[in-house]
Amino acid sequence: MNLSAHQIAICLAVFYLLIFISSYVFFGKSKHKIGIIALVVIGFFIRLFVSGIDPFLQDWDERFHALVAKNMMSHPLTPMLRVESIFPYNISDWCCNHVWLHKQPEFLWQMALSMKLFGVNIMAMRLPSIIMGTISILLIYDIARLWTKENEIAFLSASLFSFSFYQLELTNGSIASDHNDVAFAFYVTASIWSFLRYIHSTKKTKWILAIGLFVGLAVLNKWLTGILVFGGWCLYLLLKKEKISKNSSWWDLLNSVIVSLIVFLPWQWYIMKNFPAESHEVYEHNRRHITEVIEKHYGGLRFHLDEISNLYGTGFFIFILLGIGFVFYNKKIDKNLSIALISMVAVVYVFFTIVATKMSGFTYLVNSIIWVLIASGLLFILSFFKLSDRPMKILKLSTIAIITFFSLKPYKIIESRTSDNIARNNKIYNTQIFRNLDLTGDLKGRVILNCKSFQDTELMFYQDVTAYQWHPNEQVLDSLMNLGYQFAAFRSQEGYYLPAFITKNKAIKIIEEDLR
């Protein structure tokens, strides 16, 4: 779906109108069930829409995730960037290696399953993120309701998340770590939701299992920050002065930890046994994030606080502070629970402030708690207006209209997709070449060389072929041809010039299409 900026603006305006209508149903008509169902449906379709407006693989990191997921359709226990890697490679170069353990596998399995069901295409690849984002609307609604006991805070929290620019662009693949961060945030959110359900339920066992399962899946998506809820749970028990006894809740926590270990440890054992060099490299790479600036991801002590505007909305930091005040001021709210949840946020922000490598998405795992605080802060302000019922409803609806606009940031969605965006137009053009490349004739069985930078991954996603963004030296090429390998190469283009030993070799097919 290649829409103009004007068409995108019209569609976003329609979604914006729909969110206002669902808010009117919830606040104006007090039909809470219908309002939240409408919000979830709207949330699904806006994710479907935003995921479809870029008909190409995004640069960082979606194209790599997509290719590995495609290969996992046939090799689910062997994550590979290339099924066949014929040139030498460095196992530490996650952009260009063979066995790909750079990320934990769970989100890749989801993408692989989706493409197994619906075919190898961009929308099938993005579908798990669309679904997880949609389910998260309900999870955040219920987290807010169970925590604050306020349906209005719950709906506003869910609305802000539903129309969150950052979350939508993650789902679209436009922001680094894309579907990996969507899945990680989803499973951490699910673990927090299960924890609140555990607290409010008399039937604890299923929630003990659920917390452990979701924590295990969170770790199996990103890494050990996925155990965050266990820290909050432990603090909650300490604040309640829970003693260790036969029927103590501490045993519930221990059992949940055991469940999580059962979920995520087998994969760690498997890769250490089968891919010892690669697994050691990736664990060391993860550790180095703490002490070194990896891949030029610099940032000062204020980095993650400054990024709150990017992740949530301009000026939203003040609402977070007010929300913290509200949850402690409101006597209906469990103070011990508030301390436990807010401490999770504090620990995440302090930890990643200390960590040398800085990336916006590192703190996004606690987004569910922060959305509740933002909504609490907003409605806390409105509570000071002493208005009758009808004017108060109008004020709340007006506030939602304004605040969801700053959460959605439609101007940012549109400005990166204008008709004069050369990089975007080139991506669309090259994608068509990759999709339509005929590999049944002269190109059948050939290894393709001289793709543009990292676009070999895109070609290999659309076609069952081995491709490279560069070419080897003459000696390596000759030795491989003597082994029976056949080659083709995209013609010389600016910055990607073929040497004479390739252009004059009649056994090598030159692809005449110009890549942009």
Short mmCIF file of C-alpha atoms in Angstrom, two decimals, residues 1-508:
data_model
loop_
_atom_site.label_atom_id
_atom_site.label_comp_id
_atom_site.label_asym_id
_atom_site.label_seq_id
_atom_site.Cartn_x
_atom_site.Cartn_y
_atom_site.Cartn_z
CA MET A 1 0.00 0.00 0.00
CA ASN A 2 1.83 3.09 -1.27
CA LEU A 3 -0.25 6.09 -0.21
CA SER A 4 0.54 9.77 -0.64
CA ALA A 5 1.12 11.95 2.42
CA HIS A 6 -2.28 13.55 1.76
CA GLN A 7 -4.03 10.16 1.75
CA ILE A 8 -2.21 9.12 4.93
CA ALA A 9 -3.33 12.35 6.61
CA ILE A 10 -6.97 11.68 5.68
CA CYS A 11 -6.82 8.12 7.04
CA LEU A 12 -5.22 9.29 10.29
CA ALA A 13 -7.93 11.93 10.64
CA VAL A 14 -10.57 9.20 10.31
CA PHE A 15 -8.88 7.14 13.04
CA TYR A 16 -8.64 10.25 15.19
CA LEU A 17 -12.38 10.81 14.77
CA LEU A 18 -13.08 7.18 15.67
CA ILE A 19 -11.05 7.41 18.88
CA PHE A 20 -13.06 10.50 19.81
CA ILE A 21 -16.31 8.59 19.19
CA SER A 22 -15.17 5.65 21.34
CA SER A 23 -14.20 8.14 24.08
CA TYR A 24 -17.64 9.74 23.84
CA VAL A 25 -19.26 6.31 24.24
CA PHE A 26 -17.09 5.61 27.29
CA PHE A 27 -17.16 9.00 29.02
CA GLY A 28 -20.25 10.65 27.59
CA LYS A 29 -22.61 7.67 27.58
CA SER A 30 -20.88 5.69 30.36
CA LYS A 31 -21.03 2.55 28.22
CA HIS A 32 -17.68 1.23 29.36
CA LYS A 33 -17.77 -2.21 27.78
CA ILE A 34 -18.76 -0.92 24.34
CA GLY A 35 -16.22 1.90 24.61
CA ILE A 36 -13.26 -0.37 25.35
CA ILE A 37 -14.30 -2.90 22.67
CA ALA A 38 -14.47 -0.06 20.15
CA LEU A 39 -11.05 1.16 21.27
CA VAL A 40 -9.49 -2.27 20.78
CA VAL A 41 -11.01 -2.62 17.30
CA ILE A 42 -9.78 0.86 16.33
CA GLY A 43 -6.36 0.04 17.80
CA PHE A 44 -6.13 -3.08 15.64
CA PHE A 45 -7.02 -1.29 12.43
CA ILE A 46 -4.71 1.68 12.98
CA ARG A 47 -1.87 -0.80 13.51
CA LEU A 48 -2.88 -2.64 10.37
CA PHE A 49 -2.96 0.67 8.49
CA VAL A 50 0.38 2.00 9.75
CA SER A 51 2.02 -1.38 9.09
CA GLY A 52 0.83 -1.21 5.49
CA ILE A 53 1.91 2.31 4.52
CA ASP A 54 5.55 1.32 4.06
CA PRO A 55 5.57 -1.47 1.42
CA PHE A 56 9.22 -2.33 2.00
CA LEU A 57 11.52 -3.71 4.68
CA GLN A 58 12.81 -1.02 7.02
CA ASP A 59 16.56 -0.58 7.30
CA TRP A 60 17.23 -1.02 11.03
CA ASP A 61 16.62 -3.68 12.13
CA GLU A 62 13.56 -5.05 10.40
CA ARG A 63 15.17 -6.44 7.26
CA PHE A 64 17.55 -8.59 9.33
CA HIS A 65 14.78 -9.84 11.62
CA ALA A 66 12.57 -10.58 8.60
CA LEU A 67 15.23 -12.62 6.82
CA VAL A 68 16.16 -14.67 9.88
CA ALA A 69 12.47 -15.32 10.57
CA LYS A 70 11.96 -16.44 6.97
CA ASN A 71 14.83 -18.91 7.28
CA MET A 72 13.43 -20.17 10.60
CA MET A 73 10.30 -21.28 8.76
CA SER A 74 12.38 -24.25 7.57
CA HIS A 75 15.03 -24.26 10.31
CA PRO A 76 13.27 -23.22 13.55
CA LEU A 77 16.13 -24.32 15.80
CA THR A 78 18.91 -22.82 13.69
CA PRO A 79 18.52 -19.05 13.31
CA MET A 80 20.39 -18.07 10.14
CA LEU A 81 20.92 -14.85 8.24
CA ARG A 82 22.04 -16.88 5.24
CA VAL A 83 21.11 -20.52 4.84
CA GLU A 84 24.29 -20.96 2.79
CA SER A 85 27.22 -18.68 3.51
CA ILE A 86 29.88 -19.27 0.87
CA PHE A 87 32.21 -16.39 1.72
CA PRO A 88 34.27 -16.04 4.93
CA TYR A 89 32.54 -14.07 7.68
CA ASN A 90 33.11 -12.80 11.20
CA ILE A 91 30.69 -14.36 13.72
CA SER A 92 30.60 -11.07 15.65
CA ASP A 93 29.21 -9.16 12.64
CA TRP A 94 25.49 -9.72 13.22
CA CYS A 95 24.68 -7.88 9.99
CA CYS A 96 26.62 -10.25 7.78
CA ASN A 97 27.22 -13.61 9.46
CA HIS A 98 25.66 -17.06 9.13
CA VAL A 99 24.21 -18.49 12.37
CA TRP A 100 22.33 -15.52 13.85
CA LEU A 101 22.02 -15.46 17.64
CA HIS A 102 22.13 -11.67 17.98
CA LYS A 103 18.60 -11.69 19.44
CA GLN A 104 16.73 -14.27 21.47
CA PRO A 105 14.41 -16.31 19.21
CA GLU A 106 10.83 -16.06 20.47
CA PHE A 107 9.72 -13.05 18.40
CA LEU A 108 11.39 -14.60 15.34
CA TRP A 109 9.43 -17.83 15.86
CA GLN A 110 6.24 -15.78 15.94
CA MET A 111 7.12 -14.05 12.68
CA ALA A 112 8.12 -17.36 11.09
CA LEU A 113 4.82 -18.97 12.12
CA SER A 114 2.85 -16.05 10.72
CA MET A 115 4.66 -16.29 7.38
CA LYS A 116 4.19 -20.06 7.40
CA LEU A 117 0.44 -19.45 7.66
CA PHE A 118 0.05 -16.39 5.41
CA GLY A 119 3.04 -16.51 3.08
CA VAL A 120 6.35 -14.69 2.95
CA ASN A 121 5.30 -11.05 2.74
CA ILE A 122 5.70 -7.89 4.75
CA MET A 123 2.24 -7.84 6.31
CA ALA A 124 2.47 -11.46 7.45
CA MET A 125 5.87 -10.68 8.95
CA ARG A 126 4.47 -7.65 10.84
CA LEU A 127 1.22 -9.35 11.88
CA PRO A 128 2.45 -10.69 15.26
CA SER A 129 3.39 -7.14 16.29
CA ILE A 130 -0.03 -5.89 15.19
CA ILE A 131 -1.72 -8.57 17.30
CA MET A 132 0.50 -8.04 20.36
CA GLY A 133 -0.02 -4.28 20.20
CA THR A 134 -3.78 -4.78 20.03
CA ILE A 135 -3.86 -7.19 22.97
CA SER A 136 -1.70 -4.75 24.94
CA ILE A 137 -4.54 -2.21 24.79
CA LEU A 138 -6.66 -4.56 26.90
CA LEU A 139 -3.77 -5.44 29.20
CA ILE A 140 -3.00 -1.79 29.94
CA TYR A 141 -6.68 -1.06 30.50
CA ASP A 142 -6.90 -3.86 33.05
CA ILE A 143 -3.59 -2.97 34.73
CA ALA A 144 -4.84 0.59 35.25
CA ARG A 145 -8.26 -0.59 36.47
CA LEU A 146 -6.82 -3.08 38.96
CA TRP A 147 -4.21 -0.62 40.20
CA THR A 148 -6.14 2.67 40.44
CA LYS A 149 -9.72 1.35 40.76
CA GLU A 150 -10.68 4.05 38.24
CA ASN A 151 -12.31 3.05 34.94
CA GLU A 152 -11.67 6.48 33.44
CA ILE A 153 -7.94 6.27 34.14
CA ALA A 154 -7.97 2.77 32.66
CA PHE A 155 -9.63 3.94 29.44
CA LEU A 156 -7.38 6.97 29.05
CA SER A 157 -4.26 4.82 29.63
CA ALA A 158 -5.40 2.37 26.96
CA SER A 159 -6.33 5.20 24.56
CA LEU A 160 -2.93 6.85 24.84
CA PHE A 161 -1.18 3.55 24.21
CA SER A 162 -3.54 2.66 21.37
CA PHE A 163 -2.56 5.85 19.53
CA SER A 164 1.09 5.93 20.61
CA PHE A 165 3.36 7.13 17.79
CA TYR A 166 6.34 5.22 19.12
CA GLN A 167 4.47 1.93 19.47
CA LEU A 168 2.88 2.28 16.04
CA GLU A 169 6.23 2.95 14.39
CA LEU A 170 7.76 -0.03 16.20
CA THR A 171 4.95 -2.15 14.78
CA ASN A 172 5.69 -0.70 11.35
CA GLY A 173 9.38 -1.56 11.76
CA SER A 174 10.52 2.05 11.38
CA ILE A 175 12.27 2.27 14.75
CA ALA A 176 15.37 0.27 15.66
CA SER A 177 14.72 -3.09 17.36
CA ASP A 178 11.14 -2.91 15.96
CA HIS A 179 9.34 -6.25 16.43
CA ASN A 180 11.80 -7.40 19.07
CA ASP A 181 10.90 -4.44 21.28
CA VAL A 182 7.18 -4.90 20.58
CA ALA A 183 7.34 -8.52 21.71
CA PHE A 184 9.54 -7.77 24.71
CA ALA A 185 7.30 -4.95 25.95
CA PHE A 186 4.24 -7.14 25.35
CA TYR A 187 5.48 -10.06 27.46
CA VAL A 188 6.74 -7.78 30.25
CA THR A 189 3.34 -6.04 30.22
CA ALA A 190 1.62 -9.44 30.32
CA SER A 191 3.74 -10.45 33.32
CA ILE A 192 2.82 -7.23 35.17
CA TRP A 193 -0.85 -7.75 34.32
CA SER A 194 -0.69 -11.34 35.58
CA PHE A 195 0.95 -10.10 38.79
CA LEU A 196 -1.93 -7.69 39.43
CA ARG A 197 -4.40 -10.45 38.63
CA TYR A 198 -2.57 -12.70 41.08
CA ILE A 199 -2.89 -10.09 43.83
CA HIS A 200 -6.63 -9.63 43.27
CA SER A 201 -7.50 -13.30 42.75
CA THR A 202 -8.42 -15.99 45.25
CA LYS A 203 -7.33 -18.68 42.77
CA LYS A 204 -3.61 -18.06 42.64
CA THR A 205 -2.20 -21.07 40.80
CA LYS A 206 -3.05 -20.08 37.23
CA TRP A 207 -1.60 -16.60 37.78
CA ILE A 208 1.59 -18.01 39.31
CA LEU A 209 2.00 -20.08 36.14
CA ALA A 210 1.06 -17.14 33.90
CA ILE A 211 3.61 -14.80 35.51
CA GLY A 212 6.35 -17.41 35.13
CA LEU A 213 5.36 -18.13 31.53
CA PHE A 214 5.32 -14.48 30.48
CA VAL A 215 8.60 -13.73 32.27
CA GLY A 216 10.19 -16.70 30.53
CA LEU A 217 8.93 -15.51 27.15
CA ALA A 218 10.13 -11.96 27.87
CA VAL A 219 13.65 -13.24 28.56
CA LEU A 220 13.38 -15.43 25.46
CA ASN A 221 12.73 -12.24 23.46
CA LYS A 222 15.37 -9.85 24.77
CA TRP A 223 17.29 -10.88 27.87
CA LEU A 224 17.35 -10.73 31.66
CA THR A 225 15.56 -7.42 32.17
CA GLY A 226 12.50 -9.54 31.40
CA ILE A 227 12.55 -10.76 35.03
CA LEU A 228 11.58 -7.24 36.18
CA VAL A 229 8.22 -8.25 37.69
CA PHE A 230 9.93 -10.63 40.11
CA GLY A 231 11.74 -7.66 41.64
CA GLY A 232 8.45 -5.79 42.02
CA TRP A 233 6.78 -8.86 43.49
CA CYS A 234 9.61 -9.34 45.99
CA LEU A 235 9.39 -5.69 47.08
CA TYR A 236 5.61 -5.97 47.42
CA LEU A 237 5.98 -8.93 49.81
CA LEU A 238 8.64 -7.10 51.83
CA LEU A 239 6.39 -4.05 52.16
CA LYS A 240 3.55 -6.28 53.34
CA LYS A 241 6.00 -7.83 55.82
CA GLU A 242 5.10 -11.26 54.50
CA LYS A 243 6.90 -13.93 56.50
CA ILE A 244 8.19 -17.18 55.07
CA SER A 245 5.89 -19.98 56.19
CA LYS A 246 4.23 -23.06 54.78
CA ASN A 247 1.50 -21.08 53.00
CA SER A 248 3.57 -17.97 52.39
CA SER A 249 3.33 -16.02 49.15
CA TRP A 250 7.11 -16.28 48.93
CA TRP A 251 6.62 -19.86 47.75
CA ASP A 252 4.33 -18.58 45.00
CA LEU A 253 7.12 -16.26 43.87
CA LEU A 254 9.63 -19.12 43.93
CA ASN A 255 7.33 -21.38 41.92
CA SER A 256 6.82 -18.65 39.34
CA VAL A 257 10.59 -18.17 39.05
CA ILE A 258 10.97 -21.92 38.45
CA VAL A 259 8.35 -21.79 35.68
CA SER A 260 10.23 -18.94 33.99
CA LEU A 261 13.49 -20.88 34.16
CA ILE A 262 11.80 -23.88 32.55
CA VAL A 263 10.72 -21.58 29.70
CA PHE A 264 13.94 -19.74 28.86
CA LEU A 265 16.85 -21.91 30.07
CA PRO A 266 16.51 -24.77 27.54
CA TRP A 267 17.27 -22.45 24.62
CA GLN A 268 20.38 -21.12 26.38
CA TRP A 269 21.60 -24.68 26.95
CA TYR A 270 20.79 -25.62 23.36
CA ILE A 271 22.74 -22.78 21.72
CA MET A 272 25.72 -23.17 24.06
CA LYS A 273 25.87 -26.85 23.13
CA ASN A 274 25.29 -26.49 19.38
CA PHE A 275 26.76 -23.05 18.65
CA PRO A 276 29.37 -22.51 21.37
CA ALA A 277 31.40 -19.81 19.61
CA GLU A 278 28.36 -17.84 18.45
CA SER A 279 26.55 -18.06 21.81
CA HIS A 280 29.66 -16.96 23.71
CA GLU A 281 30.01 -14.01 21.35
CA VAL A 282 26.40 -12.87 21.80
CA TYR A 283 26.46 -13.18 25.60
CA GLU A 284 29.68 -11.19 25.66
CA HIS A 285 28.12 -8.63 23.30
CA ASN A 286 25.18 -8.23 25.70
CA ARG A 287 27.54 -7.78 28.65
CA ARG A 288 29.59 -5.15 26.81
CA HIS A 289 26.51 -2.92 26.50
CA ILE A 290 26.90 -2.20 30.22
CA THR A 291 30.51 -1.02 30.13
CA GLU A 292 31.05 0.09 26.52
CA VAL A 293 29.26 2.27 23.98
CA ILE A 294 28.23 -0.25 21.33
CA GLU A 295 27.69 0.78 17.68
CA LYS A 296 27.99 4.50 18.51
CA HIS A 297 24.85 4.57 20.67
CA TYR A 298 26.05 7.40 22.88
CA GLY A 299 24.09 9.34 25.48
CA GLY A 300 24.53 11.30 28.69
CA LEU A 301 22.92 10.91 32.10
CA ARG A 302 19.75 12.69 30.93
CA PHE A 303 19.36 10.56 27.80
CA HIS A 304 16.46 8.37 28.94
CA LEU A 305 14.64 11.21 30.70
CA ASP A 306 14.91 13.30 27.53
CA GLU A 307 13.61 10.35 25.50
CA ILE A 308 10.32 10.33 27.43
CA SER A 309 9.01 12.94 24.97
CA ASN A 310 9.92 10.63 22.09
CA LEU A 311 8.48 7.47 23.65
CA TYR A 312 5.29 8.97 25.05
CA GLY A 313 4.65 12.58 24.08
CA THR A 314 5.98 16.11 24.33
CA GLY A 315 5.53 17.47 27.83
CA PHE A 316 4.21 14.18 29.21
CA PHE A 317 6.92 14.02 31.89
CA ILE A 318 4.98 16.44 34.10
CA PHE A 319 1.93 14.15 33.94
CA ILE A 320 4.08 11.22 35.09
CA LEU A 321 5.13 13.18 38.17
CA LEU A 322 1.55 14.21 38.86
CA GLY A 323 0.43 10.62 38.37
CA ILE A 324 2.92 9.43 40.98
CA GLY A 325 1.48 12.01 43.36
CA PHE A 326 -2.06 10.87 42.55
CA VAL A 327 -1.51 7.15 43.20
CA PHE A 328 -0.04 7.95 46.62
CA TYR A 329 -2.64 10.63 47.40
CA ASN A 330 -5.65 8.46 46.53
CA LYS A 331 -6.64 6.40 49.57
CA LYS A 332 -8.40 3.75 47.44
CA ILE A 333 -5.12 2.68 45.88
CA ASP A 334 -2.90 0.04 47.48
CA LYS A 335 0.23 2.00 48.48
CA ASN A 336 2.40 -1.11 48.64
CA LEU A 337 1.42 -2.00 45.09
CA SER A 338 2.11 1.56 43.92
CA ILE A 339 5.57 1.47 45.47
CA ALA A 340 6.28 -1.90 43.84
CA LEU A 341 5.15 -0.78 40.36
CA ILE A 342 6.82 2.63 40.45
CA SER A 343 10.01 1.01 41.77
CA MET A 344 10.08 -1.15 38.63
CA VAL A 345 10.14 2.03 36.56
CA ALA A 346 12.80 3.60 38.78
CA VAL A 347 15.05 0.53 38.64
CA VAL A 348 14.81 0.37 34.84
CA TYR A 349 15.63 4.05 34.39
CA VAL A 350 18.48 4.03 36.91
CA PHE A 351 19.98 0.86 35.43
CA PHE A 352 19.91 2.05 31.83
CA THR A 353 21.21 5.47 32.88
CA ILE A 354 24.27 3.68 34.27
CA VAL A 355 24.62 1.41 31.22
CA ALA A 356 27.11 2.87 28.73
CA THR A 357 25.15 2.04 25.57
CA LYS A 358 22.05 4.19 25.17
CA MET A 359 19.04 3.38 22.98
CA SER A 360 15.54 4.82 23.21
CA GLY A 361 13.80 1.48 23.46
CA PHE A 362 15.80 0.16 26.42
CA THR A 363 13.30 1.60 28.93
CA TYR A 364 10.16 0.82 26.92
CA LEU A 365 9.50 -2.42 28.81
CA VAL A 366 7.79 -0.37 31.57
CA ASN A 367 5.56 1.59 29.18
CA SER A 368 2.37 0.07 30.63
CA ILE A 369 3.08 1.54 34.08
CA ILE A 370 4.05 4.91 32.63
CA TRP A 371 0.85 5.18 30.55
CA VAL A 372 -1.17 4.64 33.73
CA LEU A 373 0.80 7.36 35.51
CA ILE A 374 0.31 9.78 32.60
CA ALA A 375 -3.44 9.14 32.55
CA SER A 376 -3.60 9.45 36.35
CA GLY A 377 -1.78 12.77 36.22
CA LEU A 378 -4.11 14.13 33.56
CA LEU A 379 -7.30 13.19 35.37
CA PHE A 380 -5.79 14.38 38.65
CA ILE A 381 -5.54 17.86 37.10
CA LEU A 382 -9.12 17.68 35.82
CA SER A 383 -10.36 16.72 39.29
CA PHE A 384 -9.62 20.27 40.46
CA PHE A 385 -12.25 21.66 38.09
CA LYS A 386 -15.50 21.80 40.04
CA LEU A 387 -17.95 21.38 37.18
CA SER A 388 -21.36 19.80 36.83
CA ASP A 389 -21.70 16.49 35.01
CA ARG A 390 -22.15 17.69 31.42
CA PRO A 391 -19.38 20.35 31.37
CA MET A 392 -17.02 17.87 33.04
CA LYS A 393 -17.69 15.27 30.34
CA ILE A 394 -17.01 17.89 27.66
CA LEU A 395 -13.77 18.85 29.41
CA LYS A 396 -12.65 15.21 29.60
CA LEU A 397 -13.46 14.58 25.94
CA SER A 398 -11.62 17.74 24.91
CA THR A 399 -8.62 16.70 26.99
CA ILE A 400 -8.57 13.26 25.38
CA ALA A 401 -8.77 14.84 21.91
CA ILE A 402 -5.77 17.05 22.64
CA ILE A 403 -3.64 14.53 24.50
CA THR A 404 -4.14 11.68 22.01
CA PHE A 405 -3.04 14.07 19.24
CA PHE A 406 0.29 14.57 21.01
CA SER A 407 0.57 10.84 21.64
CA LEU A 408 -0.13 9.99 17.99
CA LYS A 409 2.05 12.76 16.50
CA PRO A 410 0.39 12.47 13.07
CA TYR A 411 2.66 15.18 11.69
CA LYS A 412 5.68 12.92 12.28
CA ILE A 413 4.00 9.96 10.59
CA ILE A 414 3.23 12.12 7.55
CA GLU A 415 6.49 14.08 7.24
CA SER A 416 8.60 10.95 6.75
CA ARG A 417 6.33 9.70 3.96
CA THR A 418 6.08 12.64 1.58
CA SER A 419 6.42 12.21 -2.19
CA ASP A 420 9.76 14.05 -2.24
CA ASN A 421 11.40 11.65 0.22
CA ILE A 422 14.16 10.31 -2.03
CA ALA A 423 15.30 7.54 0.32
CA ARG A 424 11.74 6.24 0.69
CA ASN A 425 11.12 6.36 -3.07
CA ASN A 426 14.35 4.47 -3.69
CA LYS A 427 13.32 1.79 -1.20
CA ILE A 428 10.00 1.31 -2.97
CA TYR A 429 11.73 1.17 -6.37
CA ASN A 430 14.38 -1.36 -5.30
CA THR A 431 11.78 -3.49 -3.53
CA GLN A 432 9.90 -3.87 -6.81
CA ILE A 433 13.10 -4.99 -8.53
CA PHE A 434 13.80 -7.58 -5.84
CA ARG A 435 10.23 -8.89 -5.86
CA ASN A 436 10.05 -9.16 -9.65
CA LEU A 437 13.54 -10.51 -10.33
CA ASP A 438 13.18 -13.60 -12.54
CA LEU A 439 15.25 -16.41 -11.07
CA THR A 440 13.92 -19.10 -13.40
CA GLY A 441 16.03 -18.21 -16.46
CA ASP A 442 19.68 -17.16 -16.67
CA LEU A 443 19.75 -16.29 -12.97
CA LYS A 444 18.60 -19.70 -11.76
CA GLY A 445 20.94 -21.16 -9.15
CA ARG A 446 23.30 -18.18 -9.17
CA VAL A 447 24.74 -16.30 -6.20
CA ILE A 448 23.97 -12.61 -6.70
CA LEU A 449 26.62 -9.98 -5.97
CA ASN A 450 26.85 -6.18 -5.77
CA CYS A 451 23.58 -5.39 -4.01
CA LYS A 452 23.53 -2.01 -2.33
CA SER A 453 24.52 -1.73 1.31
CA PHE A 454 22.66 -4.41 3.34
CA GLN A 455 20.00 -4.72 0.63
CA ASP A 456 21.19 -8.27 0.04
CA THR A 457 19.05 -9.13 3.08
CA GLU A 458 16.00 -7.64 1.36
CA LEU A 459 16.61 -9.56 -1.86
CA MET A 460 17.01 -12.81 0.08
CA PHE A 461 13.73 -12.14 1.91
CA TYR A 462 11.76 -11.77 -1.33
CA GLN A 463 13.62 -14.46 -3.27
CA ASP A 464 15.10 -17.85 -2.39
CA VAL A 465 18.62 -16.90 -3.37
CA THR A 466 22.02 -16.26 -1.80
CA ALA A 467 23.06 -12.64 -2.24
CA TYR A 468 25.81 -10.29 -1.09
CA GLN A 469 26.21 -6.54 -0.92
CA TRP A 470 29.77 -6.79 -2.20
CA HIS A 471 32.00 -9.04 -4.27
CA PRO A 472 35.02 -11.17 -3.28
CA ASN A 473 38.50 -10.86 -4.70
CA GLU A 474 39.40 -12.64 -7.92
CA GLN A 475 41.14 -15.56 -6.23
CA VAL A 476 38.16 -16.38 -3.97
CA LEU A 477 35.72 -15.98 -6.85
CA ASP A 478 37.73 -18.30 -9.13
CA SER A 479 38.04 -20.95 -6.43
CA LEU A 480 34.29 -20.94 -5.84
CA MET A 481 33.54 -21.10 -9.56
CA ASN A 482 35.88 -24.10 -9.79
CA LEU A 483 33.75 -25.73 -7.08
CA GLY A 484 30.69 -25.28 -9.29
CA TYR A 485 29.19 -22.06 -7.95
CA GLN A 486 27.64 -19.73 -10.51
CA PHE A 487 27.41 -15.98 -10.06
CA ALA A 488 25.46 -12.96 -11.21
CA ALA A 489 25.95 -9.33 -10.24
CA PHE A 490 24.01 -6.10 -10.42
CA ARG A 491 25.67 -3.77 -12.89
CA SER A 492 28.09 -1.09 -11.74
CA GLN A 493 26.45 1.91 -10.14
CA GLU A 494 27.59 4.89 -8.12
CA GLY A 495 29.58 3.63 -5.15
CA TYR A 496 29.26 0.01 -6.27
CA TYR A 497 31.62 -0.47 -9.21
CA LEU A 498 32.40 -3.94 -10.49
CA PRO A 499 36.04 -4.82 -11.24
CA ALA A 500 37.13 -6.00 -14.68
CA PHE A 501 37.58 -9.60 -13.51
CA ILE A 502 33.80 -9.72 -13.04
CA THR A 503 32.57 -7.57 -15.95
CA LYS A 504 34.80 -9.41 -18.46
CA ASN A 505 34.02 -12.87 -17.15
CA LYS A 506 31.39 -14.23 -19.53
CA ALA A 507 30.38 -16.90 -17.02
CA ILE A 508 29.07 -14.20 -14.69
#
